CSV table of C-alpha atoms in Angstrom, one decimal:
chain,number,residue,atom,x,y,z
A,1,MET,CA,24.4,12.0,13.3
A,2,ARG,CA,21.0,10.2,13.0
A,3,PHE,CA,18.4,12.2,15.0
A,4,LEU,CA,15.4,10.3,16.4
A,5,LEU,CA,12.7,11.8,18.8
A,6,THR,CA,12.5,10.1,22.0
A,7,ASP,CA,9.6,7.5,22.9
A,8,GLU,CA,8.1,10.2,25.3
A,9,GLN,CA,8.1,12.8,22.6
A,10,ARG,CA,6.5,10.6,20.1
A,11,GLU,CA,3.8,9.6,22.6
A,12,PHE,CA,3.4,13.5,23.2
A,13,GLY,CA,2.7,13.7,19.6
A,14,ARG,CA,0.2,10.7,19.5
A,15,SER,CA,-1.7,12.2,22.3
A,16,LEU,CA,-2.1,15.6,20.7
A,17,ASP,CA,-3.0,13.9,17.5
A,18,ALA,CA,-5.9,11.9,19.6
A,19,LEU,CA,-6.9,14.9,21.2
A,20,LEU,CA,-7.5,16.8,18.1
A,21,THR,CA,-8.9,13.9,16.1
A,22,ALA,CA,-11.8,13.8,18.9
A,23,ALA,CA,-12.0,17.7,18.8
A,24,ASP,CA,-13.6,18.1,15.2
A,25,THR,CA,-11.4,21.0,14.1
A,26,PRO,CA,-12.9,21.8,10.7
A,27,ALA,CA,-16.3,22.6,12.9
A,28,VAL,CA,-14.0,24.8,15.3
A,29,LEU,CA,-12.4,26.3,12.3
A,30,ARG,CA,-15.8,27.3,10.8
A,31,ALA,CA,-16.8,28.9,14.1
A,32,TRP,CA,-13.7,30.8,14.4
A,33,ALA,CA,-14.1,32.1,10.9
A,34,ALA,CA,-17.5,33.1,11.7
A,35,GLY,CA,-16.3,35.3,14.7
A,36,ASP,CA,-17.3,32.6,17.5
A,37,HIS,CA,-14.2,31.9,19.3
A,38,GLY,CA,-15.9,30.0,22.4
A,39,PRO,CA,-15.0,26.6,20.6
A,40,GLY,CA,-11.8,27.5,19.7
A,41,ARG,CA,-10.8,28.6,23.3
A,42,ALA,CA,-12.2,25.6,24.4
A,43,LEU,CA,-9.7,23.6,22.2
A,44,TRP,CA,-7.1,26.1,23.5
A,45,GLY,CA,-7.8,25.0,27.1
A,46,ARG,CA,-7.5,21.5,26.3
A,47,LEU,CA,-4.1,22.0,24.5
A,48,ALA,CA,-3.0,24.0,27.1
A,49,ASP,CA,-3.9,21.2,30.0
A,50,ALA,CA,-1.9,18.7,27.4
A,51,GLY,CA,1.2,21.1,28.2
A,52,VAL,CA,1.6,22.6,24.7
A,53,PHE,CA,1.9,26.6,25.7
A,54,ALA,CA,4.0,25.8,28.7
A,55,LEU,CA,6.7,24.5,26.6
A,56,ALA,CA,7.9,28.1,25.8
A,57,VAL,CA,7.4,29.4,29.2
A,58,PRO,CA,10.4,28.9,31.8
A,59,GLU,CA,9.7,27.0,35.0
A,60,ALA,CA,10.0,30.3,37.2
A,61,TYR,CA,6.8,31.3,35.5
A,62,GLY,CA,4.9,28.1,35.9
A,63,GLY,CA,6.1,26.6,32.3
A,64,VAL,CA,8.2,23.8,31.6
A,65,GLY,CA,10.4,25.3,28.9
A,66,PRO,CA,12.2,26.3,26.9
A,67,LEU,CA,11.8,22.9,24.9
A,68,PRO,CA,12.1,23.6,21.3
A,69,VAL,CA,12.0,19.8,20.3
A,70,ALA,CA,8.6,19.3,22.1
A,71,ALA,CA,7.2,22.4,20.7
A,72,ALA,CA,8.1,21.4,17.3
A,73,VAL,CA,6.3,17.9,17.9
A,74,ALA,CA,3.3,19.8,19.3
A,75,CYS,CA,3.1,22.5,16.2
A,76,VAL,CA,3.2,19.8,13.7
A,77,GLU,CA,0.4,18.3,15.1
A,78,LEU,CA,-1.5,21.5,15.4
A,79,GLY,CA,-0.6,21.8,11.7
A,80,ARG,CA,-2.2,18.8,10.8
A,81,HIS,CA,-5.1,19.6,12.5
A,82,ALA,CA,-5.2,23.2,11.6
A,83,VAL,CA,-6.0,24.5,15.0
A,84,PRO,CA,-7.1,28.3,14.9
A,85,GLY,CA,-5.8,30.9,17.2
A,86,PRO,CA,-2.4,32.8,17.3
A,87,VAL,CA,-0.4,29.3,18.3
A,88,ALA,CA,3.1,30.9,16.9
A,89,GLU,CA,2.5,34.4,18.0
A,90,THR,CA,1.7,33.1,21.8
A,91,LEU,CA,4.5,30.6,21.8
A,92,ALA,CA,6.7,33.5,20.7
A,93,ALA,CA,5.4,35.9,23.2
A,94,GLY,CA,6.4,33.5,25.9
A,95,VAL,CA,10.0,33.5,24.8
A,96,LEU,CA,9.6,37.6,24.5
A,97,LEU,CA,8.3,38.3,27.9
A,98,ALA,CA,10.9,35.9,29.7
A,99,GLY,CA,13.3,37.5,27.9
A,100,THR,CA,12.2,40.9,28.9
A,101,GLY,CA,11.4,39.9,32.4
A,102,GLY,CA,10.0,42.3,35.0
A,103,PRO,CA,6.4,42.9,36.1
A,104,VAL,CA,5.0,42.2,32.7
A,105,ALA,CA,6.3,39.0,32.9
A,106,ALA,CA,5.3,37.9,36.0
A,107,GLU,CA,1.5,39.2,34.7
A,108,TRP,CA,1.6,37.3,31.5
A,109,LEU,CA,3.4,34.3,31.7
A,110,PRO,CA,1.5,32.0,34.1
A,111,GLY,CA,-1.6,32.7,32.1
A,112,ILE,CA,0.2,31.9,28.8
A,113,ALA,CA,1.5,28.7,30.4
A,114,SER,CA,-1.9,27.7,31.8
A,115,GLY,CA,-3.7,28.8,28.5
A,116,ALA,CA,-5.5,31.4,30.3
A,117,ALA,CA,-4.1,33.9,28.0
A,118,MET,CA,-4.3,33.8,24.3
A,119,VAL,CA,-1.6,36.5,23.0
A,120,SER,CA,-0.9,38.0,19.6
A,121,LEU,CA,2.2,40.1,18.7
A,122,THR,CA,4.1,42.0,15.8
A,123,LEU,CA,7.7,42.4,15.9
A,124,GLU,CA,9.9,45.1,13.9
A,125,GLY,CA,11.1,43.5,10.6
A,126,TYR,CA,8.0,41.0,10.4
A,127,GLY,CA,5.2,43.0,8.8
A,128,PRO,CA,2.8,45.3,10.9
A,129,TYR,CA,0.0,42.7,11.2
A,130,ALA,CA,-1.0,40.6,14.4
A,131,PRO,CA,-3.0,37.4,13.4
A,132,ASP,CA,-6.5,36.8,15.4
A,133,ALA,CA,-5.7,40.0,17.5
A,134,ASP,CA,-9.5,40.0,17.9
A,135,ALA,CA,-9.4,37.1,20.1
A,136,ALA,CA,-6.4,37.7,21.8
A,137,ASP,CA,-6.5,38.6,25.4
A,138,ALA,CA,-3.2,40.8,24.6
A,139,VAL,CA,-1.4,42.3,21.7
A,140,PHE,CA,2.1,43.3,22.0
A,141,THR,CA,4.1,45.2,19.7
A,142,VAL,CA,8.1,45.8,19.7
A,143,THR,CA,9.5,49.0,18.0
A,144,GLY,CA,13.2,49.4,18.6
A,145,ASP,CA,13.7,48.7,22.1
A,146,GLU,CA,10.3,49.4,23.5
A,147,LEU,CA,7.5,46.9,24.3
A,148,ARG,CA,4.2,47.9,24.4
A,149,LEU,CA,0.6,46.6,25.2
A,150,ALA,CA,-1.6,47.6,22.3
A,151,PRO,CA,-4.6,49.5,23.2
A,152,GLY,CA,-7.2,47.4,20.7
A,153,PRO,CA,-6.8,44.7,17.9
A,154,GLY,CA,-7.2,47.5,15.6
A,155,GLU,CA,-9.1,47.3,12.2
A,156,PRO,CA,-8.9,43.9,10.2
A,157,SER,CA,-7.1,43.7,6.9
A,158,ALA,CA,-7.7,41.0,4.1
A,159,SER,CA,-6.6,37.5,4.9
A,160,VAL,CA,-6.3,34.5,2.2
A,161,ASP,CA,-7.3,32.3,5.1
A,162,PRO,CA,-10.9,33.1,7.1
A,163,ALA,CA,-9.7,31.4,9.8
A,164,ARG,CA,-6.5,33.5,10.3
A,165,ARG,CA,-7.9,37.0,10.5
A,166,LEU,CA,-5.0,39.7,10.5
A,167,PHE,CA,-5.3,43.2,12.3
A,168,ARG,CA,-3.0,46.2,12.4
A,169,PRO,CA,-3.0,46.9,16.0
A,170,GLU,CA,-4.2,50.2,17.5
A,171,PRO,CA,-1.3,52.6,17.8
A,172,GLY,CA,-0.1,53.8,21.3
A,173,GLY,CA,-0.3,52.3,24.6
A,174,ALA,CA,2.2,53.1,27.3
A,175,PRO,CA,5.5,51.1,27.1
A,176,VAL,CA,5.6,48.1,29.6
A,177,ALA,CA,9.5,47.6,29.2
A,178,LYS,CA,12.1,49.0,27.4
A,179,GLY,CA,16.0,48.9,26.8
A,180,PRO,CA,18.6,46.5,25.1
A,181,ALA,CA,16.9,43.3,26.9
A,182,VAL,CA,13.5,43.9,24.5
A,183,ARG,CA,15.6,44.3,21.7
A,184,ALA,CA,17.5,40.8,22.2
A,185,ALA,CA,14.3,39.3,23.4
A,186,ALA,CA,12.5,40.4,20.3
A,187,ARG,CA,15.1,38.7,18.1
A,188,ALA,CA,14.8,35.3,20.1
A,189,ALA,CA,10.7,35.6,19.7
A,190,GLY,CA,11.2,36.2,15.9
A,191,ASP,CA,13.0,32.9,16.1
A,192,THR,CA,10.5,31.2,17.9
A,193,ALA,CA,7.8,32.4,15.9
A,194,ALA,CA,9.4,31.6,12.4
A,195,PHE,CA,10.2,28.4,13.8
A,196,ALA,CA,6.7,27.3,15.2
A,197,THR,CA,5.3,28.6,11.8
A,198,ALA,CA,7.5,26.2,10.1
A,199,ALA,CA,6.3,23.5,12.2
A,200,LEU,CA,3.0,24.4,11.7
A,201,ALA,CA,3.5,24.4,7.9
A,202,LEU,CA,4.9,20.9,7.9
A,203,GLY,CA,1.8,19.3,9.5
A,204,CYS,CA,-0.3,21.4,6.9
A,205,GLY,CA,1.5,19.9,4.4
A,206,GLU,CA,1.2,16.4,5.7
A,207,GLU,CA,-2.3,16.5,6.0
A,208,LEU,CA,-2.9,17.9,2.4
A,209,LEU,CA,-1.0,14.7,1.2
A,210,ARG,CA,-2.5,12.2,3.4
A,211,ALA,CA,-6.2,13.3,2.3
A,212,THR,CA,-5.2,13.7,-1.4
A,213,VAL,CA,-3.5,10.3,-1.3
A,214,ALA,CA,-6.8,8.8,0.1
A,215,TYR,CA,-8.9,10.8,-2.6
A,216,VAL,CA,-6.8,9.6,-5.7
A,217,LYS,CA,-7.4,5.8,-4.6
A,218,GLN,CA,-11.0,6.5,-4.7
A,219,ARG,CA,-11.4,8.6,-7.5
A,220,THR,CA,-11.6,6.8,-11.0
A,221,GLN,CA,-11.1,7.7,-14.6
A,222,PHE,CA,-11.4,5.0,-17.3
A,223,GLY,CA,-12.3,2.5,-15.0
A,224,VAL,CA,-9.3,3.0,-12.6
A,225,PRO,CA,-8.3,4.9,-9.6
A,226,VAL,CA,-6.7,7.8,-10.7
A,227,GLY,CA,-3.9,7.2,-8.5
A,228,SER,CA,-2.8,4.6,-10.3
A,229,PHE,CA,-1.5,7.1,-13.1
A,230,GLN,CA,2.1,7.3,-13.4
A,231,ALA,CA,2.3,11.4,-13.6
A,232,VAL,CA,0.0,11.4,-10.5
A,233,LYS,CA,2.2,8.9,-8.6
A,234,HIS,CA,5.5,11.2,-9.6
A,235,ARG,CA,3.7,14.3,-8.4
A,236,LEU,CA,2.8,12.7,-5.2
A,237,ALA,CA,6.4,11.3,-4.8
A,238,ASP,CA,7.9,15.0,-5.5
A,239,THR,CA,5.1,16.4,-2.7
A,240,LEU,CA,6.3,13.8,-0.1
A,241,LEU,CA,10.1,14.4,-0.7
A,242,GLY,CA,9.7,17.9,-0.3
A,243,LEU,CA,7.9,17.2,3.0
A,244,GLU,CA,10.6,14.7,4.0
A,245,PHE,CA,13.5,16.9,3.2
A,246,ALA,CA,11.9,19.6,5.5
A,247,ARG,CA,11.6,17.7,8.4
A,248,PRO,CA,15.4,17.0,9.6
A,249,LEU,CA,15.7,20.8,9.0
A,250,LEU,CA,12.8,21.5,11.4
A,251,TYR,CA,14.3,19.3,14.1
A,252,GLY,CA,17.9,20.4,13.4
A,253,ALA,CA,16.6,23.8,14.0
A,254,ALA,CA,14.9,22.7,17.5
A,255,VAL,CA,18.4,21.0,18.3
A,256,GLU,CA,20.3,24.6,17.5
A,257,LEU,CA,17.5,26.4,19.6
A,258,ALA,CA,17.8,23.9,22.4
A,259,SER,CA,21.6,24.3,22.5
A,260,GLU,CA,21.5,27.9,22.8
A,261,VAL,CA,18.9,28.2,25.8
A,262,SER,CA,21.0,25.4,27.4
A,263,ARG,CA,24.0,27.8,27.6
A,264,PRO,CA,24.5,29.3,31.1
A,265,GLY,CA,22.4,32.3,31.8
A,266,ALA,CA,20.2,31.5,28.9
A,267,GLY,CA,17.6,29.3,30.5
A,268,THR,CA,15.3,32.6,31.5
A,269,GLY,CA,14.6,33.1,27.7
A,270,SER,CA,17.5,36.1,27.7
A,271,ALA,CA,19.3,34.6,24.7
A,272,GLU,CA,19.7,37.1,21.8
A,273,GLY,CA,19.7,34.3,19.2
A,274,SER,CA,22.9,33.2,17.4
A,275,PRO,CA,23.5,33.6,13.8
A,276,GLY,CA,23.9,29.8,13.9
A,277,ALA,CA,20.7,29.0,15.3
A,278,GLY,CA,18.8,31.9,13.4
A,279,ALA,CA,19.9,30.6,10.1
A,280,ALA,CA,18.9,27.3,10.9
A,281,VAL,CA,15.5,28.5,11.7
A,282,ALA,CA,15.4,30.3,8.6
A,283,ALA,CA,16.4,27.1,6.5
A,284,ALA,CA,13.6,25.3,8.1
A,285,LYS,CA,11.3,28.0,7.8
A,286,VAL,CA,12.0,28.5,4.0
A,287,THR,CA,11.9,24.7,3.0
A,288,ALA,CA,8.9,23.5,5.2
A,289,GLY,CA,6.7,26.7,4.1
A,290,GLU,CA,7.5,26.0,0.6
A,291,ALA,CA,6.9,21.9,0.9
A,292,GLY,CA,3.5,22.9,2.7
A,293,TYR,CA,2.6,25.4,-0.2
A,294,ALA,CA,3.5,22.7,-2.8
A,295,ALA,CA,1.3,20.1,-1.1
A,296,ALA,CA,-1.7,22.7,-1.3
A,297,ARG,CA,-1.0,23.2,-4.9
A,298,THR,CA,-0.8,19.2,-5.5
A,299,ALA,CA,-3.9,18.5,-3.5
A,300,LEU,CA,-5.9,21.2,-5.4
A,301,GLN,CA,-4.7,19.8,-8.8
A,302,LEU,CA,-5.4,16.1,-7.9
A,303,HIS,CA,-8.8,16.9,-6.2
A,304,GLY,CA,-9.8,18.6,-9.2
A,305,ALA,CA,-13.2,21.0,-9.0
A,306,ILE,CA,-14.0,19.5,-5.7
A,307,GLY,CA,-11.2,21.3,-4.3
A,308,TYR,CA,-12.8,24.8,-4.6
A,309,THR,CA,-15.9,23.6,-3.0
A,310,GLU,CA,-16.3,25.3,0.6
A,311,GLU,CA,-18.2,22.4,1.8
A,312,LEU,CA,-14.7,20.3,1.2
A,313,ASP,CA,-13.2,20.1,4.9
A,314,LEU,CA,-9.6,20.3,3.1
A,315,ALA,CA,-10.5,23.8,1.8
A,316,TRP,CA,-9.3,25.0,5.3
A,317,TRP,CA,-6.0,23.5,4.9
A,318,LEU,CA,-5.7,24.6,1.3
A,319,ARG,CA,-6.3,28.0,2.1
A,320,ARG,CA,-3.8,28.1,5.3
A,321,ALA,CA,-0.7,26.8,3.4
A,322,ARG,CA,0.3,30.2,1.5
A,323,PRO,CA,-0.3,32.2,4.7
A,324,LEU,CA,1.8,30.1,6.8
A,325,ARG,CA,4.8,30.0,4.1
A,326,ASP,CA,4.7,33.7,4.4
A,327,ALA,CA,4.3,34.6,7.9
A,328,TRP,CA,7.1,35.3,10.2
A,329,GLY,CA,9.7,35.2,7.2
A,330,THR,CA,9.1,35.1,3.7
A,331,PRO,CA,10.9,32.8,1.5
A,332,SER,CA,13.1,35.5,0.0
A,333,ALA,CA,13.8,36.8,3.6
A,334,CYS,CA,14.9,33.5,5.0
A,335,ARG,CA,16.9,32.5,1.7
A,336,ALA,CA,18.8,36.1,2.6
A,337,ARG,CA,19.4,35.2,6.2
A,338,VAL,CA,20.5,31.5,5.6
A,339,LEU,CA,23.3,33.0,3.2
A,340,ALA,CA,24.0,35.5,5.8
A,341,GLY,CA,24.5,33.1,8.4
């Protein structure tokens, strides 16, 4: 089967690219890392107006989703432009709350769809840290079959990416939902977070490769561009192959997720997450994460000493690649899930 995006999906990606190119995301990233969330929240609102966060929210709550293929298109673009904020976590929260239902879904899902609510979360089995919890309007935690609203973001922890700060949410908080539906929704939300992070990693790798190709065409050694050296060409070709191999796995996982949510009774986000879809997501996550990290290593090597400088905008992408590789499923955990699936 040959999979191609529709004209509408490609145009959606191009429109997001134009929006983010005009937004000067390096300046937004620097402000976000310094604790000034204003520019990032303003950009978040423009992305919401474009329909990005509504993609994970059912129509009953003011969204247009779930639409995994369109979400993949969006997250690749957001990864290419290194948009700050808990993107994957907010999309996953849309799936989590829709599957949980009840008053908590009615309270938060319309705000997620409109961009008024930025949400972070932790899920059992994925580590204790909630990215960008200090900027989020809510931090949800799931333990067992209990969903809680954390009373605060908690203390920050060290992070490789200063524009992706990690927090261990404050313990406590009254349960806002409990029961088997929470456990099932958490599994689907974990798949969504891993899937969105895979798309972000792929976009990050694409930008790292693009910037590196442009740089080696300009940088000269022995009177010729270093990009003309065979070793450099081979390194760039290997990086491109890794990214291109990850792309069909990402969209294949999107098709699996779309098939799952289209089953009768699954449109409200109540699907648990089938083994097949989970394995497809894990395959996409490990492949895109490793490809994005390999692109970062290539970019750093071929940029030379300038790649270490804080003034180089590319440094924000370099520091983002490894956290995206490991977030919401480390490579070893994803490989184990693929084998189990």
